[in-house]
Short mmCIF file of C-alpha atoms and ligand atoms in Angstrom, two decimals:
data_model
loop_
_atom_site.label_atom_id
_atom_site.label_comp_id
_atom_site.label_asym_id
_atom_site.label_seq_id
_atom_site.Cartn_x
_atom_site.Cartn_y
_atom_site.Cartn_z
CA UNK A 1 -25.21 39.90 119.26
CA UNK A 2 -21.78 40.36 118.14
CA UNK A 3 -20.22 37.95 115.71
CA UNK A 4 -18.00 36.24 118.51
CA UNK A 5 -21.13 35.59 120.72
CA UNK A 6 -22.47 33.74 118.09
CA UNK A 7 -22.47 30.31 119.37
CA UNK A 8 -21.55 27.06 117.47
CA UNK A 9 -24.44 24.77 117.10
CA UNK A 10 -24.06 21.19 118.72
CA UNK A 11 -23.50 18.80 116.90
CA UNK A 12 -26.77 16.83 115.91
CA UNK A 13 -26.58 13.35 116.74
CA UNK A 14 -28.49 10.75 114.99
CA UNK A 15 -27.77 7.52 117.69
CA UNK A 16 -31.05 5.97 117.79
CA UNK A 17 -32.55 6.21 120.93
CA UNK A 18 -35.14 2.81 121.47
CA UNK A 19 -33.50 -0.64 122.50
CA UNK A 20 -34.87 -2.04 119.07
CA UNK A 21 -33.04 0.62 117.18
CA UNK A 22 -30.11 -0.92 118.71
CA UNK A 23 -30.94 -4.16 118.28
CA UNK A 24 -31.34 -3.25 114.43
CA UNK A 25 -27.96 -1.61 114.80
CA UNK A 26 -26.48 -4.95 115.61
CA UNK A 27 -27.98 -6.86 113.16
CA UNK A 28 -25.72 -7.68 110.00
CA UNK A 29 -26.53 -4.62 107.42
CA UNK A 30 -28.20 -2.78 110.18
CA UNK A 31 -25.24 -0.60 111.22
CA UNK A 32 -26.26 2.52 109.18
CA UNK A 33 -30.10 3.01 110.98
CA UNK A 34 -28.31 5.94 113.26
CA UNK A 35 -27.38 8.16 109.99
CA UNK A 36 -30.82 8.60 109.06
CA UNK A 37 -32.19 12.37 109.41
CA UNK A 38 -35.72 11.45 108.56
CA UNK A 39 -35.78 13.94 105.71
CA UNK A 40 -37.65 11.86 103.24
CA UNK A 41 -36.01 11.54 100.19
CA UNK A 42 -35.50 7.74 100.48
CA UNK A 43 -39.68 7.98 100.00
CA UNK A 44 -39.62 10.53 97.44
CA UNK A 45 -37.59 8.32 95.32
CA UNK A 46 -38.97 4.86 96.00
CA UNK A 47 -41.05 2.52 93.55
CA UNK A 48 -42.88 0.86 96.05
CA UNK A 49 -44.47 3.94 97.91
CA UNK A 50 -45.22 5.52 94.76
CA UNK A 51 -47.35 2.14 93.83
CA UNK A 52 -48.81 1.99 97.42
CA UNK A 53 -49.92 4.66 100.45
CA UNK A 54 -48.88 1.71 103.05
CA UNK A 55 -45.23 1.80 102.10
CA UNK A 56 -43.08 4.73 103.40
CA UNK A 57 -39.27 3.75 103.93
CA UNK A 58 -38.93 7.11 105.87
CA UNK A 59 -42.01 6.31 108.11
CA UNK A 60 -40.32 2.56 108.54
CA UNK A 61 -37.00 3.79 109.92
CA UNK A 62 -38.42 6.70 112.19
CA UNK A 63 -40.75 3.22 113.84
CA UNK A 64 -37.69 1.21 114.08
CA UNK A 65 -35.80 4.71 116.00
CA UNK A 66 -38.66 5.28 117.86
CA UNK A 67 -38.38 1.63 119.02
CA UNK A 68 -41.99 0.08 117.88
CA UNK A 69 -40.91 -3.35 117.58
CA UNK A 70 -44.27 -5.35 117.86
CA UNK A 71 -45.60 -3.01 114.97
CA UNK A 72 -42.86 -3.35 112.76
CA UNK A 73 -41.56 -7.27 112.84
CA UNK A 74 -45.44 -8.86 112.76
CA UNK A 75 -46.14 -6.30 109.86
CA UNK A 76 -45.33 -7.22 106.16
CA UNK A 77 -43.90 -3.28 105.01
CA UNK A 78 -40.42 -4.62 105.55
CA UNK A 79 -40.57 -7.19 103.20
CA UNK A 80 -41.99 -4.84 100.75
CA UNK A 81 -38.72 -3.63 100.32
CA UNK A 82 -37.42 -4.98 96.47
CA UNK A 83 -33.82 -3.65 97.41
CA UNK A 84 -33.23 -1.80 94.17
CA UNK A 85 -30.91 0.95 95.99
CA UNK A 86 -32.81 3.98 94.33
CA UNK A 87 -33.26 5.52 97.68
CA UNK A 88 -29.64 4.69 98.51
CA UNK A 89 -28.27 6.11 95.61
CA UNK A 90 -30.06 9.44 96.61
CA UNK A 91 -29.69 9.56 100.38
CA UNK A 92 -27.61 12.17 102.06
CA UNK A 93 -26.41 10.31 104.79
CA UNK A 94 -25.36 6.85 102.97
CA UNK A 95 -28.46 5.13 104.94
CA UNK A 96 -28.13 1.49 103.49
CA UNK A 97 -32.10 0.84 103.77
CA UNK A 98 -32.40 -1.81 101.94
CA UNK A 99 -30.10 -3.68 104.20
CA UNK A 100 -31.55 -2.38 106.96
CA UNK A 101 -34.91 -3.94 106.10
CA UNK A 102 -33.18 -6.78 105.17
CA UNK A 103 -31.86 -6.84 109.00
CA UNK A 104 -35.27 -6.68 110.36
CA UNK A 105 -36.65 -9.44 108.41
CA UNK A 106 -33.68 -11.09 109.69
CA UNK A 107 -35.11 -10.71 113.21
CA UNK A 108 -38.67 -10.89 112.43
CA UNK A 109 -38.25 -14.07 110.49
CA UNK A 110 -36.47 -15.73 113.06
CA UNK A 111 -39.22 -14.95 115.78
CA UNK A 112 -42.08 -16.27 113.41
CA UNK A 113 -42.88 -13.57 111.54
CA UNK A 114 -42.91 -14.07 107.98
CA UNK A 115 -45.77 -12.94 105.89
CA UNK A 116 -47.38 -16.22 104.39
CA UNK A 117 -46.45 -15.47 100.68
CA UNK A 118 -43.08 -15.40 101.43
CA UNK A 119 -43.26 -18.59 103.80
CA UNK A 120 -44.95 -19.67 101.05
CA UNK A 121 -42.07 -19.66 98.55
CA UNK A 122 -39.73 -21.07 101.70
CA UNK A 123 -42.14 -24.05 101.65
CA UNK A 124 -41.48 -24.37 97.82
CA UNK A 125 -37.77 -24.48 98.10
CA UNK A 126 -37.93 -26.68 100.97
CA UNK A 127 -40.02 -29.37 99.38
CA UNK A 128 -38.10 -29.07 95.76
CA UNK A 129 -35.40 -27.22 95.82
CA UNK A 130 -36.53 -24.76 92.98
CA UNK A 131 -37.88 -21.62 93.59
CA UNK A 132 -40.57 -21.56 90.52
CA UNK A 133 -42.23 -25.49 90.83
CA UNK A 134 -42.06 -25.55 87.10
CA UNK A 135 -38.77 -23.72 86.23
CA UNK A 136 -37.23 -27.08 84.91
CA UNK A 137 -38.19 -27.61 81.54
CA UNK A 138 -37.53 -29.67 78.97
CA UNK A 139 -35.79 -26.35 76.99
CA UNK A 140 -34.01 -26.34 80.08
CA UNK A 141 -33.01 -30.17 80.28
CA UNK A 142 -31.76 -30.35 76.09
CA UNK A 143 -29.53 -26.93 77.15
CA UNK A 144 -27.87 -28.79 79.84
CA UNK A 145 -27.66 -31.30 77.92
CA UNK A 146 -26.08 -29.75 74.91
CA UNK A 147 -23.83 -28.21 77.50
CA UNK A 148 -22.36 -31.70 78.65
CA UNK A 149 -24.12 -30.42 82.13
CA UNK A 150 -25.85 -33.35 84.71
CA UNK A 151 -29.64 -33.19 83.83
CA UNK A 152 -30.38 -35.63 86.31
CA UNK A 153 -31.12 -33.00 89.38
CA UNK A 154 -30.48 -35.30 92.24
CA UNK A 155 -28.96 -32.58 93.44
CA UNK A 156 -31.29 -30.86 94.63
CA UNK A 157 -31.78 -33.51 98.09
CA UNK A 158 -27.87 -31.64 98.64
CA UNK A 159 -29.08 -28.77 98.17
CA UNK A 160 -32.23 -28.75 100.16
CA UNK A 161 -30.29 -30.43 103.31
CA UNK A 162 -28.02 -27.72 103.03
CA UNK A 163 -30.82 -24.95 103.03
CA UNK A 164 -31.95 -26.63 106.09
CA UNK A 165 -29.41 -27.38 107.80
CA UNK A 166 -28.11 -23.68 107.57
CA UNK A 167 -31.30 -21.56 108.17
CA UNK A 168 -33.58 -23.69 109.67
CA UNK A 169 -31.65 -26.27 112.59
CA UNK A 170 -29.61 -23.50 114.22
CA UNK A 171 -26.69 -25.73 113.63
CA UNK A 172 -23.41 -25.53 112.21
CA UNK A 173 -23.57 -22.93 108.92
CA UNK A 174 -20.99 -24.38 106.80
S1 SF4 B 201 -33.18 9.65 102.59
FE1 SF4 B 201 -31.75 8.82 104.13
S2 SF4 B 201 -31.64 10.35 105.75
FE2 SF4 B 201 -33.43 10.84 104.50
S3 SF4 B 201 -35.14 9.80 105.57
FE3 SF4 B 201 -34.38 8.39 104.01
S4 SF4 B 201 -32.87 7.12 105.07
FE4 SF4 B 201 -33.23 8.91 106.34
S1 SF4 B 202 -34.42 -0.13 98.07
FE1 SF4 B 202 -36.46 -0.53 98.93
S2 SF4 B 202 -37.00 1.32 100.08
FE2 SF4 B 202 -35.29 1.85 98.69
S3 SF4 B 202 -36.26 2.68 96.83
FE3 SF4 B 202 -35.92 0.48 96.50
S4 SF4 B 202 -37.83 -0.50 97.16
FE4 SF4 B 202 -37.83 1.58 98.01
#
């Protein structure tokens, strides 16, 4: 084969093929799923999957391409995700994963599908307002005080409505 008959390779294109790839794709921080050329460094350099065999960001992203929706929103791997950006940072293709998993929580959670540790800690900040039950201490109280700050945490009634109102009614998110 001469060097002219040499022919140009097509370009590879990464548009995700499954109607729940799409979906991901149109989920706020989901935009960047098509990018991703499965090769596996996002794994390689991730915290998570070197603490546990169940977590594989590569392996989560080729499900959500490959369109397994049931499989990935009732399981808990995408919430695994502690969005530290190490497998960002090293990705070839700028795949925002963390946001990505982000987006499918996003869906899962509105279907139902929160794992109960994490509805769990929901609960908490429903009923109080504070993430940690015991988080306000008295250290806590004297430093607001000595800062001229309110130590009376009324509130956190406000603050709760407002939690509710914005993820939990479906109503106006303002
Ligand atoms: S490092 Fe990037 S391109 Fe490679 S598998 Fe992970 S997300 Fe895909
Ligand atoms: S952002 Fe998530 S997937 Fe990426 S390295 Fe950190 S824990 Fe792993």
């Amino acid at each position: 084969m001469t060097k002219n008959e040499v022919k140009e390779k097509p370009a590879v294109s990464h548009t995700p093929s499954s109607d729940f790839a799409k979906e991901v794709e149109q989920e706020y921080g989901g935009e960047g799923i098509m990018k991703c050329i499965q090769c596996g460094m996002c794994t390689a350099s991730c915290m998570v999957a070197s603490m546990t065999d169940r977590y594989r960001p590569r392996q989560l992203i080729q499900k959500i391409l490959l369109g397994k929706r049931e499989e990935v929103l009732t399981s808990d791997l995408p919430w695994l995700c502690m969005t530290c950006r190490l497998c960002e940072e090293r990705c070839q293709e700028d795949v925002n994963l963390s946001e990505i998993f982000h987006a499918v929580r996003e869906i899962a959670a509105r279907e139902g599908h929160i794992p109960k540790v994490f509805q769990s800690t929901v609960d908490q900040v429903l009923e109080d307002g504070w993430l940690l039950k015991d988080a306000y201490s008295d250290f806590i109280e004297e430093d607001r005080e000595d800062l001229g700050l309110d130590t009376d945490l009324n509130w956190n009634d406000e603050f709760v409505k407002k939690v509710k109102k914005r993820y939990f009614s479906g109503g106006n998110k303002k």
